[in-house]
CSV table of C-alpha atoms and ligand atoms in Angstrom, one decimal:
chain,number,residue,atom,x,y,z
A,1,MET,CA,-38.4,-66.1,-16.2
A,2,ASN,CA,-39.1,-62.9,-14.4
A,3,ARG,CA,-36.4,-60.4,-13.6
A,4,THR,CA,-35.7,-61.5,-10.1
A,5,GLU,CA,-35.3,-65.1,-11.3
A,6,TRP,CA,-32.9,-64.0,-14.0
A,7,LEU,CA,-30.8,-62.0,-11.4
A,8,ARG,CA,-30.7,-65.0,-9.0
A,9,ARG,CA,-29.6,-67.3,-11.8
A,10,LYS,CA,-26.9,-64.9,-12.9
A,11,ASP,CA,-25.7,-64.4,-9.3
A,12,ARG,CA,-25.5,-68.2,-8.8
A,13,GLU,CA,-23.6,-68.6,-12.1
A,14,ASN,CA,-21.2,-65.7,-11.9
A,15,ILE,CA,-20.5,-64.5,-8.3
A,16,TRP,CA,-18.5,-65.8,-5.4
A,17,HIS,CA,-19.7,-64.2,-2.1
A,18,PRO,CA,-17.5,-63.4,0.9
A,19,PHE,CA,-17.6,-65.5,4.0
A,20,THR,CA,-20.2,-67.8,2.3
A,21,GLN,CA,-20.4,-71.5,1.8
A,22,MET,CA,-21.3,-71.3,-1.9
A,23,ALA,CA,-22.5,-74.9,-2.0
A,24,ASP,CA,-25.3,-73.8,0.4
A,25,TRP,CA,-25.8,-70.5,-1.4
A,26,GLU,CA,-26.3,-72.2,-4.8
A,27,LYS,CA,-29.3,-74.0,-3.3
A,28,GLU,CA,-30.9,-70.9,-2.0
A,29,ALA,CA,-32.9,-68.1,-3.5
A,30,PRO,CA,-30.8,-65.1,-2.5
A,31,LEU,CA,-32.4,-61.9,-1.5
A,32,ILE,CA,-31.5,-59.2,-4.0
A,33,ILE,CA,-31.5,-55.6,-2.8
A,34,GLU,CA,-32.7,-53.0,-5.2
A,35,SER,CA,-32.9,-49.9,-3.1
A,36,GLY,CA,-32.8,-48.4,0.4
A,37,GLU,CA,-34.9,-45.9,2.2
A,38,GLY,CA,-33.9,-44.8,5.7
A,39,ASN,CA,-33.3,-47.8,7.9
A,40,THR,CA,-35.1,-50.0,5.3
A,41,LEU,CA,-33.7,-52.2,2.5
A,42,ILE,CA,-36.0,-53.0,-0.4
A,43,ASP,CA,-35.6,-56.1,-2.6
A,44,THR,CA,-36.4,-56.6,-6.3
A,45,GLU,CA,-39.9,-57.8,-5.4
A,46,GLY,CA,-40.6,-54.7,-3.4
A,47,ARG,CA,-40.4,-56.4,0.0
A,48,ARG,CA,-39.1,-54.1,2.8
A,49,TYR,CA,-36.7,-55.2,5.5
A,50,PHE,CA,-35.3,-53.4,8.5
A,51,ASP,CA,-31.5,-53.2,8.2
A,52,GLY,CA,-30.8,-54.9,11.5
A,53,VAL,CA,-27.0,-55.1,11.2
A,54,SER,CA,-26.5,-51.7,9.5
A,55,SER,CA,-25.4,-53.4,6.2
A,56,LEU,CA,-22.7,-55.3,8.1
A,57,TRP,CA,-21.9,-52.7,10.7
A,58,VAL,CA,-21.3,-49.7,8.4
A,59,ASN,CA,-24.5,-47.7,8.1
A,60,LEU,CA,-25.1,-45.0,10.6
A,61,PHE,CA,-27.9,-42.8,9.5
A,62,GLY,CA,-29.9,-44.9,7.1
A,63,HIS,CA,-29.9,-45.3,3.3
A,64,ARG,CA,-30.3,-42.3,1.0
A,65,ARG,CA,-29.7,-39.9,3.8
A,66,ARG,CA,-30.2,-36.5,2.3
A,67,GLU,CA,-27.1,-34.7,3.7
A,68,ILE,CA,-24.7,-37.5,2.6
A,69,ASP,CA,-26.3,-38.0,-0.8
A,70,GLU,CA,-25.9,-34.3,-1.5
A,71,ALA,CA,-22.3,-34.1,-0.3
A,72,ILE,CA,-21.4,-36.9,-2.6
A,73,ARG,CA,-23.3,-35.4,-5.6
A,74,SER,CA,-21.7,-32.1,-5.0
A,75,GLN,CA,-18.2,-33.6,-4.8
A,76,LEU,CA,-18.9,-35.6,-7.9
A,77,ASP,CA,-19.5,-32.3,-9.8
A,78,ARG,CA,-16.0,-31.3,-8.9
A,79,LEU,CA,-13.8,-34.4,-8.8
A,80,ALA,CA,-14.4,-38.1,-8.3
A,81,HIS,CA,-10.7,-39.1,-7.7
A,82,SER,CA,-7.2,-37.9,-8.0
A,83,THR,CA,-4.1,-39.5,-6.4
A,84,PHE,CA,-2.8,-38.7,-3.0
A,85,LEU,CA,0.7,-39.6,-3.9
A,86,GLY,CA,2.4,-36.3,-4.5
A,87,LEU,CA,-0.8,-34.3,-4.6
A,88,SER,CA,-3.5,-33.3,-2.1
A,89,HIS,CA,-7.1,-32.4,-2.4
A,90,VAL,CA,-9.7,-30.3,-0.7
A,91,PRO,CA,-12.1,-32.8,1.0
A,92,ALA,CA,-9.2,-34.9,2.5
A,93,ILE,CA,-7.7,-31.8,4.1
A,94,GLU,CA,-11.0,-30.7,5.5
A,95,LEU,CA,-11.8,-34.1,6.8
A,96,SER,CA,-8.4,-34.5,8.5
A,97,GLU,CA,-9.2,-31.4,10.6
A,98,ARG,CA,-12.6,-32.6,11.6
A,99,LEU,CA,-11.5,-36.1,12.3
A,100,LEU,CA,-8.7,-35.0,14.6
A,101,ALA,CA,-11.2,-32.8,16.4
A,102,ALA,CA,-13.6,-35.7,16.9
A,103,ALA,CA,-10.9,-38.2,17.9
A,104,PRO,CA,-9.6,-38.8,21.4
A,105,GLU,CA,-6.9,-36.3,22.5
A,106,GLY,CA,-3.3,-36.7,21.4
A,107,PHE,CA,-3.6,-37.4,17.7
A,108,SER,CA,-2.0,-35.2,15.2
A,109,ARG,CA,-1.8,-37.0,11.9
A,110,VAL,CA,-4.3,-38.8,9.6
A,111,PHE,CA,-3.1,-41.5,7.2
A,112,TYR,CA,-5.8,-42.4,4.8
A,113,SER,CA,-6.6,-45.8,3.1
A,114,ASP,CA,-9.8,-47.5,1.9
A,115,ASN,CA,-11.0,-50.2,4.3
A,116,GLY,CA,-10.6,-51.5,7.8
A,117,SER,CA,-8.1,-54.2,7.0
A,118,THR,CA,-5.7,-51.8,5.3
A,119,ALA,CA,-6.1,-49.3,8.1
A,120,MET,CA,-4.9,-52.1,10.4
A,121,GLU,CA,-2.1,-53.1,8.1
A,122,ILE,CA,-0.9,-49.5,8.2
A,123,ALA,CA,-1.1,-49.4,12.0
A,124,ILE,CA,1.0,-52.5,12.2
A,125,LYS,CA,3.7,-51.4,9.7
A,126,MET,CA,3.7,-47.9,11.2
A,127,ALA,CA,4.4,-49.2,14.7
A,128,LEU,CA,7.2,-51.5,13.5
A,129,GLN,CA,8.9,-48.9,11.4
A,130,TYR,CA,8.6,-46.4,14.2
A,131,TRP,CA,10.6,-48.5,16.6
A,132,GLN,CA,13.2,-49.3,14.0
A,133,GLN,CA,13.8,-45.7,13.3
A,134,LYS,CA,13.4,-44.2,16.7
A,135,GLY,CA,16.6,-45.5,18.1
A,136,GLY,CA,16.8,-47.9,21.0
A,137,GLY,CA,13.7,-49.8,20.0
A,138,GLU,CA,15.2,-52.1,17.4
A,139,LYS,CA,14.3,-55.2,19.3
A,140,LYS,CA,10.7,-54.3,19.3
A,141,GLN,CA,9.5,-56.5,16.4
A,142,THR,CA,6.5,-58.4,17.6
A,143,PHE,CA,3.0,-57.6,18.6
A,144,MET,CA,0.7,-58.5,21.5
A,145,THR,CA,-2.9,-59.4,20.6
A,146,LEU,CA,-6.0,-60.9,22.2
A,147,THR,CA,-6.9,-64.5,21.4
A,148,GLU,CA,-10.3,-63.8,19.9
A,149,ALA,CA,-9.3,-60.7,18.1
A,150,TYR,CA,-10.5,-59.7,14.6
A,151,HIS,CA,-8.7,-57.0,12.6
A,152,GLY,CA,-9.6,-57.8,9.0
A,153,ASP,CA,-8.8,-60.4,6.3
A,154,THR,CA,-5.5,-59.3,4.7
A,155,ILE,CA,-2.5,-61.3,5.8
A,156,GLY,CA,-1.1,-58.8,8.3
A,157,ALA,CA,-4.6,-58.2,9.8
A,158,VAL,CA,-5.2,-62.0,10.0
A,159,SER,CA,-1.9,-62.4,11.8
A,160,ALA,CA,-3.0,-60.0,14.4
A,161,GLY,CA,-6.3,-61.7,14.7
A,162,GLY,CA,-7.0,-64.7,16.8
A,163,ILE,CA,-10.1,-66.4,15.5
A,164,ASP,CA,-9.0,-69.9,14.6
A,165,LEU,CA,-11.6,-70.5,12.0
A,166,PHE,CA,-10.1,-67.6,9.9
A,167,HIS,CA,-6.6,-68.3,10.9
A,168,LYS,CA,-5.8,-71.9,10.7
A,169,ILE,CA,-5.4,-72.6,7.0
A,170,PHE,CA,-3.2,-69.5,6.5
A,171,GLN,CA,-0.9,-70.3,9.3
A,172,PRO,CA,2.2,-70.8,7.1
A,173,LEU,CA,1.9,-67.2,5.9
A,174,LEU,CA,1.2,-65.4,9.2
A,175,PHE,CA,3.6,-63.7,11.5
A,176,ILE,CA,3.6,-64.8,15.1
A,177,THR,CA,2.1,-62.6,17.8
A,178,ARG,CA,2.1,-63.0,21.6
A,179,ARG,CA,-1.5,-63.8,22.4
A,180,ILE,CA,-3.2,-62.8,25.7
A,181,PRO,CA,-6.4,-64.6,26.6
A,182,THR,CA,-9.5,-62.5,25.7
A,183,PRO,CA,-11.1,-61.0,28.8
A,184,HIS,CA,-14.6,-62.3,28.5
A,185,CYS,CA,-16.9,-62.8,31.5
A,186,TYR,CA,-19.3,-65.4,30.0
A,187,ARG,CA,-16.4,-67.8,29.3
A,188,CYS,CA,-13.7,-66.4,31.6
A,189,PRO,CA,-10.3,-67.8,30.5
A,190,TYR,CA,-9.4,-68.0,34.2
A,191,GLY,CA,-12.6,-69.7,35.3
A,192,ARG,CA,-13.6,-66.9,37.6
A,193,ALA,CA,-16.9,-65.3,38.3
A,194,ARG,CA,-17.3,-61.5,37.7
A,195,GLU,CA,-18.3,-60.7,41.2
A,196,SER,CA,-15.2,-62.1,42.8
A,197,CYS,CA,-12.5,-62.1,40.1
A,198,ALA,CA,-10.7,-58.8,41.0
A,199,LEU,CA,-10.1,-58.5,37.3
A,200,VAL,CA,-7.4,-61.2,37.3
A,201,CYS,CA,-7.4,-61.0,33.4
A,202,ALA,CA,-6.1,-57.4,33.6
A,203,THR,CA,-3.4,-58.4,36.2
A,204,ARG,CA,-2.2,-61.3,34.0
A,205,MET,CA,-2.2,-59.0,30.9
A,206,GLU,CA,-0.1,-56.4,32.8
A,207,GLU,CA,2.4,-59.1,33.8
A,208,GLU,CA,2.7,-60.2,30.2
A,209,VAL,CA,3.3,-56.7,28.9
A,210,ARG,CA,5.9,-56.1,31.6
A,211,ARG,CA,7.7,-59.4,30.9
A,212,HIS,CA,7.9,-58.8,27.1
A,213,ARG,CA,8.3,-55.0,27.0
A,214,GLU,CA,11.7,-55.2,25.3
A,215,THR,CA,10.4,-57.1,22.2
A,216,ILE,CA,6.8,-55.8,21.8
A,217,ALA,CA,6.3,-53.0,19.4
A,218,ALA,CA,2.6,-52.6,20.1
A,219,PHE,CA,-0.5,-54.1,21.8
A,220,ILE,CA,-3.3,-54.4,19.3
A,221,VAL,CA,-6.9,-54.3,20.6
A,222,GLU,CA,-10.5,-53.8,19.7
A,223,PRO,CA,-11.5,-51.4,22.5
A,224,LEU,CA,-14.5,-52.5,24.7
A,225,VAL,CA,-16.2,-54.8,22.2
A,226,GLN,CA,-14.6,-57.7,20.3
A,227,GLY,CA,-17.0,-57.7,17.4
A,228,ALA,CA,-16.4,-60.6,15.1
A,229,ALA,CA,-15.6,-62.8,18.1
A,230,GLY,CA,-19.3,-62.6,18.9
A,231,MET,CA,-19.7,-59.2,20.6
A,232,LEU,CA,-17.5,-60.0,23.5
A,233,MET,CA,-17.5,-57.2,26.1
A,234,MET,CA,-14.4,-56.2,27.9
A,235,PRO,CA,-14.9,-55.9,31.7
A,236,GLU,CA,-14.9,-52.3,32.8
A,237,GLY,CA,-11.4,-51.0,33.7
A,238,TYR,CA,-9.5,-53.4,31.5
A,239,LEU,CA,-8.8,-51.0,28.7
A,240,ALA,CA,-7.7,-48.2,31.0
A,241,ARG,CA,-5.3,-50.6,32.7
A,242,LEU,CA,-4.0,-51.7,29.3
A,243,ARG,CA,-3.3,-48.0,28.4
A,244,GLU,CA,-1.5,-47.5,31.7
A,245,VAL,CA,0.8,-50.5,31.5
A,246,THR,CA,1.6,-50.0,27.8
A,247,ARG,CA,2.6,-46.4,28.5
A,248,GLU,CA,4.7,-47.4,31.5
A,249,CYS,CA,6.5,-50.2,29.4
A,250,GLU,CA,6.9,-48.1,26.2
A,251,VAL,CA,4.7,-50.4,24.2
A,252,LEU,CA,2.5,-48.6,21.7
A,253,LEU,CA,-1.3,-49.1,22.0
A,254,ILE,CA,-3.1,-49.7,18.7
A,255,CYS,CA,-6.9,-49.4,19.0
A,256,ASP,CA,-8.9,-50.9,16.2
A,257,GLU,CA,-12.1,-48.7,16.2
A,258,VAL,CA,-13.2,-50.0,12.9
A,259,ALA,CA,-16.4,-51.5,14.3
A,260,THR,CA,-16.7,-49.6,17.6
A,261,GLY,CA,-16.1,-46.1,16.2
A,262,PHE,CA,-18.7,-43.4,15.3
A,263,GLY,CA,-21.1,-43.7,18.1
A,264,ARG,CA,-21.8,-47.5,18.0
A,265,THR,CA,-20.9,-48.1,21.6
A,266,GLY,CA,-22.6,-44.9,22.9
A,267,THR,CA,-19.6,-42.6,22.7
A,268,MET,CA,-18.0,-41.2,19.5
A,269,PHE,CA,-15.1,-43.8,20.0
A,270,ALA,CA,-15.1,-46.7,22.5
A,271,CYS,CA,-11.7,-45.5,23.8
A,272,GLY,CA,-13.4,-42.4,25.2
A,273,GLN,CA,-15.4,-44.4,27.7
A,274,GLU,CA,-12.3,-45.2,29.7
A,275,GLY,CA,-10.6,-41.9,28.9
A,276,VAL,CA,-8.0,-43.8,26.8
A,277,SER,CA,-5.9,-42.1,24.1
A,278,PRO,CA,-4.1,-44.8,22.0
A,279,ASP,CA,-0.9,-44.1,20.0
A,280,ILE,CA,-2.5,-45.4,16.8
A,281,MET,CA,-6.2,-45.7,16.0
A,282,ALA,CA,-7.8,-47.3,12.9
A,283,VAL,CA,-11.3,-46.2,11.7
A,284,ALA,CA,-13.3,-47.3,8.7
A,285,LYS,CA,-16.8,-48.9,8.6
A,286,GLY,CA,-18.9,-46.0,9.9
A,287,LEU,CA,-16.5,-43.2,8.7
A,288,THR,CA,-18.6,-42.5,5.6
A,289,GLY,CA,-21.9,-43.3,7.2
A,290,GLY,CA,-21.8,-46.6,5.5
A,291,TYR,CA,-21.6,-45.2,2.0
A,292,LEU,CA,-18.2,-45.6,0.5
A,293,PRO,CA,-14.9,-47.4,1.2
A,294,LEU,CA,-12.7,-45.0,3.1
A,295,ALA,CA,-10.5,-45.6,6.2
A,296,ALA,CA,-8.0,-43.8,8.3
A,297,THR,CA,-5.2,-44.6,10.6
A,298,LEU,CA,-4.6,-41.8,13.2
A,299,THR,CA,-1.4,-41.3,15.0
A,300,THR,CA,0.6,-39.0,17.2
A,301,LYS,CA,3.3,-36.4,16.5
A,302,GLU,CA,5.7,-38.6,18.4
A,303,ILE,CA,5.3,-41.4,15.9
A,304,TYR,CA,5.1,-39.2,12.9
A,305,ASP,CA,8.3,-37.5,13.8
A,306,ALA,CA,10.3,-40.7,13.7
A,307,PHE,CA,9.6,-40.9,10.0
A,308,LEU,CA,11.2,-37.5,9.2
A,309,GLY,CA,14.7,-37.3,7.8
A,310,ARG,CA,16.6,-36.5,4.7
A,311,TYR,CA,15.2,-38.0,1.5
A,312,GLU,CA,18.2,-40.3,1.1
A,313,GLU,CA,17.8,-41.8,4.6
A,314,PHE,CA,14.6,-43.5,3.2
A,315,LYS,CA,12.7,-43.1,6.4
A,316,ALA,CA,9.5,-42.3,4.6
A,317,PHE,CA,6.5,-44.6,5.2
A,318,PHE,CA,6.3,-46.7,2.0
A,319,HIS,CA,2.7,-47.5,1.9
A,320,GLY,CA,-0.2,-46.2,-0.2
A,321,HIS,CA,-3.2,-47.3,-2.3
A,322,SER,CA,-4.5,-46.3,-5.6
A,323,TYR,CA,-7.7,-45.0,-3.9
A,324,THR,CA,-6.1,-43.6,-0.8
A,325,ALA,CA,-8.3,-40.8,0.5
A,326,ASN,CA,-10.9,-41.0,-2.3
A,327,PRO,CA,-12.5,-37.6,-2.5
A,328,LEU,CA,-16.1,-38.9,-2.8
A,329,GLY,CA,-15.5,-41.0,0.4
A,330,CYS,CA,-14.0,-37.9,2.1
A,331,ALA,CA,-17.1,-35.9,1.2
A,332,ALA,CA,-19.4,-38.6,2.6
A,333,ALA,CA,-17.3,-38.7,5.8
A,334,LEU,CA,-17.5,-34.9,6.2
A,335,ALA,CA,-21.3,-35.0,5.9
A,336,THR,CA,-21.3,-37.9,8.4
A,337,LEU,CA,-19.3,-35.9,10.9
A,338,SER,CA,-21.6,-32.9,10.3
A,339,ILE,CA,-24.6,-35.0,11.3
A,340,PHE,CA,-22.9,-35.9,14.5
A,341,GLU,CA,-22.1,-32.2,15.2
A,342,LYS,CA,-25.5,-30.8,14.4
A,343,ARG,CA,-27.9,-33.3,15.9
A,344,GLY,CA,-28.1,-35.0,19.2
A,345,VAL,CA,-26.9,-38.3,17.7
A,346,LEU,CA,-25.2,-39.7,20.8
A,347,GLU,CA,-28.3,-38.7,23.0
A,348,HIS,CA,-30.5,-40.6,20.6
A,349,VAL,CA,-28.1,-43.6,20.8
A,350,ALA,CA,-28.3,-43.5,24.6
A,351,PHE,CA,-32.1,-43.4,24.4
A,352,LEU,CA,-32.2,-46.4,22.0
A,353,SER,CA,-29.7,-48.3,24.1
A,354,GLY,CA,-32.0,-47.9,27.0
A,355,VAL,CA,-34.9,-49.2,24.9
A,356,MET,CA,-32.6,-52.1,23.9
A,357,THR,CA,-31.9,-52.9,27.6
A,358,GLU,CA,-35.6,-53.0,28.3
A,359,GLU,CA,-36.4,-55.3,25.4
A,360,LEU,CA,-33.4,-57.6,25.9
A,361,ALA,CA,-34.4,-58.1,29.5
A,362,LYS,CA,-37.6,-59.8,28.2
A,363,LEU,CA,-35.3,-62.5,26.6
A,364,GLU,CA,-33.5,-63.3,29.9
A,365,GLY,CA,-34.3,-66.8,30.9
A,366,TYR,CA,-35.4,-67.8,27.4
A,367,ARG,CA,-34.5,-71.3,26.7
A,368,CYS,CA,-31.1,-71.7,25.0
A,369,ILE,CA,-30.1,-68.1,25.4
A,370,GLY,CA,-26.8,-68.5,27.2
A,371,ASP,CA,-25.7,-64.9,27.3
A,372,ILE,CA,-26.9,-61.5,26.2
A,373,ARG,CA,-24.1,-58.9,25.6
A,374,HIS,CA,-24.9,-55.3,25.0
A,375,LYS,CA,-23.1,-52.0,24.7
A,376,GLY,CA,-24.7,-49.0,23.0
A,377,LEU,CA,-26.1,-50.3,19.8
A,378,MET,CA,-23.9,-53.4,19.6
A,379,VAL,CA,-25.6,-56.6,20.8
A,380,GLY,CA,-24.7,-60.3,20.8
A,381,ILE,CA,-27.3,-62.9,21.8
A,382,GLU,CA,-25.5,-66.3,22.3
A,383,ILE,CA,-27.5,-69.4,21.8
A,384,VAL,CA,-26.3,-72.5,23.5
A,385,ALA,CA,-27.6,-76.1,23.6
A,386,ASP,CA,-27.3,-76.2,27.4
A,387,ARG,CA,-27.4,-73.1,29.5
A,388,LYS,CA,-25.8,-74.8,32.5
A,389,THR,CA,-22.7,-76.2,30.7
A,390,LYS,CA,-22.7,-73.5,28.0
A,391,GLU,CA,-22.3,-76.3,25.5
A,392,PRO,CA,-22.9,-75.0,22.0
A,393,PHE,CA,-25.2,-76.7,19.4
A,394,PRO,CA,-23.3,-78.8,16.8
A,395,PRO,CA,-22.3,-76.6,13.8
A,396,GLU,CA,-24.4,-78.7,11.4
A,397,GLU,CA,-27.5,-77.6,13.1
A,398,LYS,CA,-26.8,-74.0,11.8
A,399,VAL,CA,-28.9,-72.6,14.6
A,400,GLY,CA,-27.7,-69.0,14.1
A,401,GLN,CA,-28.3,-69.1,10.4
A,402,ARG,CA,-31.8,-70.6,10.9
A,403,VAL,CA,-32.8,-67.9,13.3
A,404,VAL,CA,-31.6,-65.2,10.9
A,405,ARG,CA,-33.5,-66.9,8.1
A,406,LYS,CA,-36.6,-67.1,10.3
A,407,VAL,CA,-36.6,-63.5,11.3
A,408,ARG,CA,-36.8,-62.4,7.7
A,409,GLU,CA,-40.4,-63.4,7.9
A,410,LYS,CA,-40.8,-60.4,10.2
A,411,GLY,CA,-39.1,-58.1,7.7
A,412,ILE,CA,-35.7,-58.0,9.3
A,413,ILE,CA,-32.3,-58.6,7.9
A,414,LEU,CA,-29.6,-59.9,10.2
A,415,ARG,CA,-26.3,-61.8,9.9
A,416,PRO,CA,-25.2,-64.1,12.8
A,417,LEU,CA,-21.7,-64.9,14.0
A,418,GLY,CA,-21.9,-68.7,14.4
A,419,ASP,CA,-24.7,-69.1,17.0
A,420,VAL,CA,-24.4,-65.5,18.2
A,421,ILE,CA,-27.3,-63.4,16.9
A,422,VAL,CA,-25.9,-60.0,16.2
A,423,LEU,CA,-28.0,-56.9,16.4
A,424,MET,CA,-26.4,-53.7,15.2
A,425,PRO,CA,-29.2,-51.4,14.1
A,426,PRO,CA,-28.4,-48.0,12.5
A,427,LEU,CA,-28.0,-45.1,14.9
A,428,SER,CA,-31.0,-43.5,13.2
A,429,SER,CA,-33.3,-46.4,14.3
A,430,THR,CA,-36.6,-45.5,15.9
A,431,GLU,CA,-37.9,-46.8,19.3
A,432,ASP,CA,-40.5,-48.9,17.5
A,433,GLU,CA,-37.9,-50.4,15.2
A,434,ILE,CA,-35.7,-51.4,18.2
A,435,ARG,CA,-38.7,-53.0,20.0
A,436,HIS,CA,-39.8,-54.8,16.8
A,437,LEU,CA,-36.2,-56.0,16.2
A,438,VAL,CA,-35.6,-57.5,19.6
A,439,GLY,CA,-39.2,-58.9,19.9
A,440,SER,CA,-38.9,-60.6,16.5
A,441,VAL,CA,-35.5,-62.2,17.4
A,442,GLY,CA,-37.0,-63.7,20.5
A,443,TRP,CA,-39.9,-65.0,18.4
A,444,ALA,CA,-37.5,-66.4,15.8
A,445,ILE,CA,-35.3,-68.2,18.4
A,446,ASP,CA,-38.4,-69.8,19.9
A,447,ALA,CA,-39.7,-70.8,16.5
A,448,VAL,CA,-36.4,-72.4,15.3
A,449,LEU,CA,-35.8,-74.3,18.6
A,450,SER,CA,-39.4,-75.7,18.3
A,451,GLU,CA,-38.8,-77.1,14.8
B,1,PLP,C1,-14.7,-55.1,9.9
B,1,PLP,C2,-13.5,-55.0,10.8
B,1,PLP,C3,-12.2,-54.9,10.2
B,1,PLP,C4,-12.0,-55.0,8.7
B,1,PLP,O1,-12.6,-54.0,8.0
B,1,PLP,P1,-12.8,-54.2,6.4
B,1,PLP,O2,-13.3,-52.9,6.0
B,1,PLP,O3,-13.9,-55.2,6.4
B,1,PLP,O4,-11.6,-54.6,5.8
B,1,PLP,C5,-11.2,-54.7,11.1
B,1,PLP,N1,-11.4,-54.6,12.4
B,1,PLP,C6,-12.6,-54.7,13.0
B,1,PLP,C7,-12.7,-54.6,14.5
B,1,PLP,C8,-13.7,-54.9,12.2
B,1,PLP,O5,-14.9,-55.1,12.8
């Protein structure tokens, strides 16, 4: 048995993979990654693949990026980890300064954690405790969320989420939220057409916020792009109106920028595109350039101040993790922010986004492509059985999975969301890589549907 065979066997025998039907997995020969080089992943057999979903939406500037590698090595020579409970350390302090400078206006505090789900748990607990301690907001104990939302896999984050598939079985453990229909033009919840809808979704959302203002602690939202739902794009203007109405009604706005943050939508943060400053913002995925698990929940002075008091009042925020603000992660994040500052990253994203638009246009009218959704370097291509009725393929056809499998033959790694083919290439992609990526996906869709 060669080495790859041995590794495959041990994987099948020992490991349980996330979001994976292991019965299918056990029948497959999994791809085992050995190394990375720029935007390319290399398997144990030496085969090279373009990292078409940025290692599940985290990688920004490629693998083994010199500046980030060096920052981590140099931090490692000083300190790998020390606690953040009762102590502080250098890279976390430096990072807080730089993160606040990069964030939308109005933030004044950084609360660290170690992944997107915990950053959202923190946002939720912070919002609730804020109202309990502020005085006058004691009745604000529930949250408003969007129906197709995704905020992570821990119980609080799942409660705030709306994707039934992830939700249903855990129902007995989840807290109840007030759900607002996701504004989503391909399958408009109000049955309207974009040209003539007058943004009825935003009007209804405003009515709901006003109606429940007394009991809602915060509105939780993925700004502009609802990622895990299948790259659903918010119609322009919705987010700005959400900010206005939540401010007017004294409801906090929590923006989950875990997927959209760090240039992915074309601006540093998605909120920036509509001039929105939330009260609380969660970041993770791209924060370390896709290197290490680190997350942060940013908030305002107003919220922070409600947690101040005498020790014996116990108004402190009782939340923390063993690896809160891990120094190696902070060093990687500092190097990541430096790359943004020193090079024309967002200009390059704008250029690539234009290339993407051009290439995606060639797929318009392809059979079975129902909708193509695109913002910056986030793309969802939805495959449907019938373009007129928008009827999906039956799940047992596994169309999304088959397309992704097929496109590997062209040296590309992707991961679908159901029958939505997700493209989320690194910000460091080249023009040729983008053209090859989209072209190959078109080819793979065609090939699979002809089988
Ligand atoms: C991935 C994601 C999360 C969860 O982050 P993890 O680091 O996987 O826990 C939360 N919110 C959004 C919008 C995400 O895309």
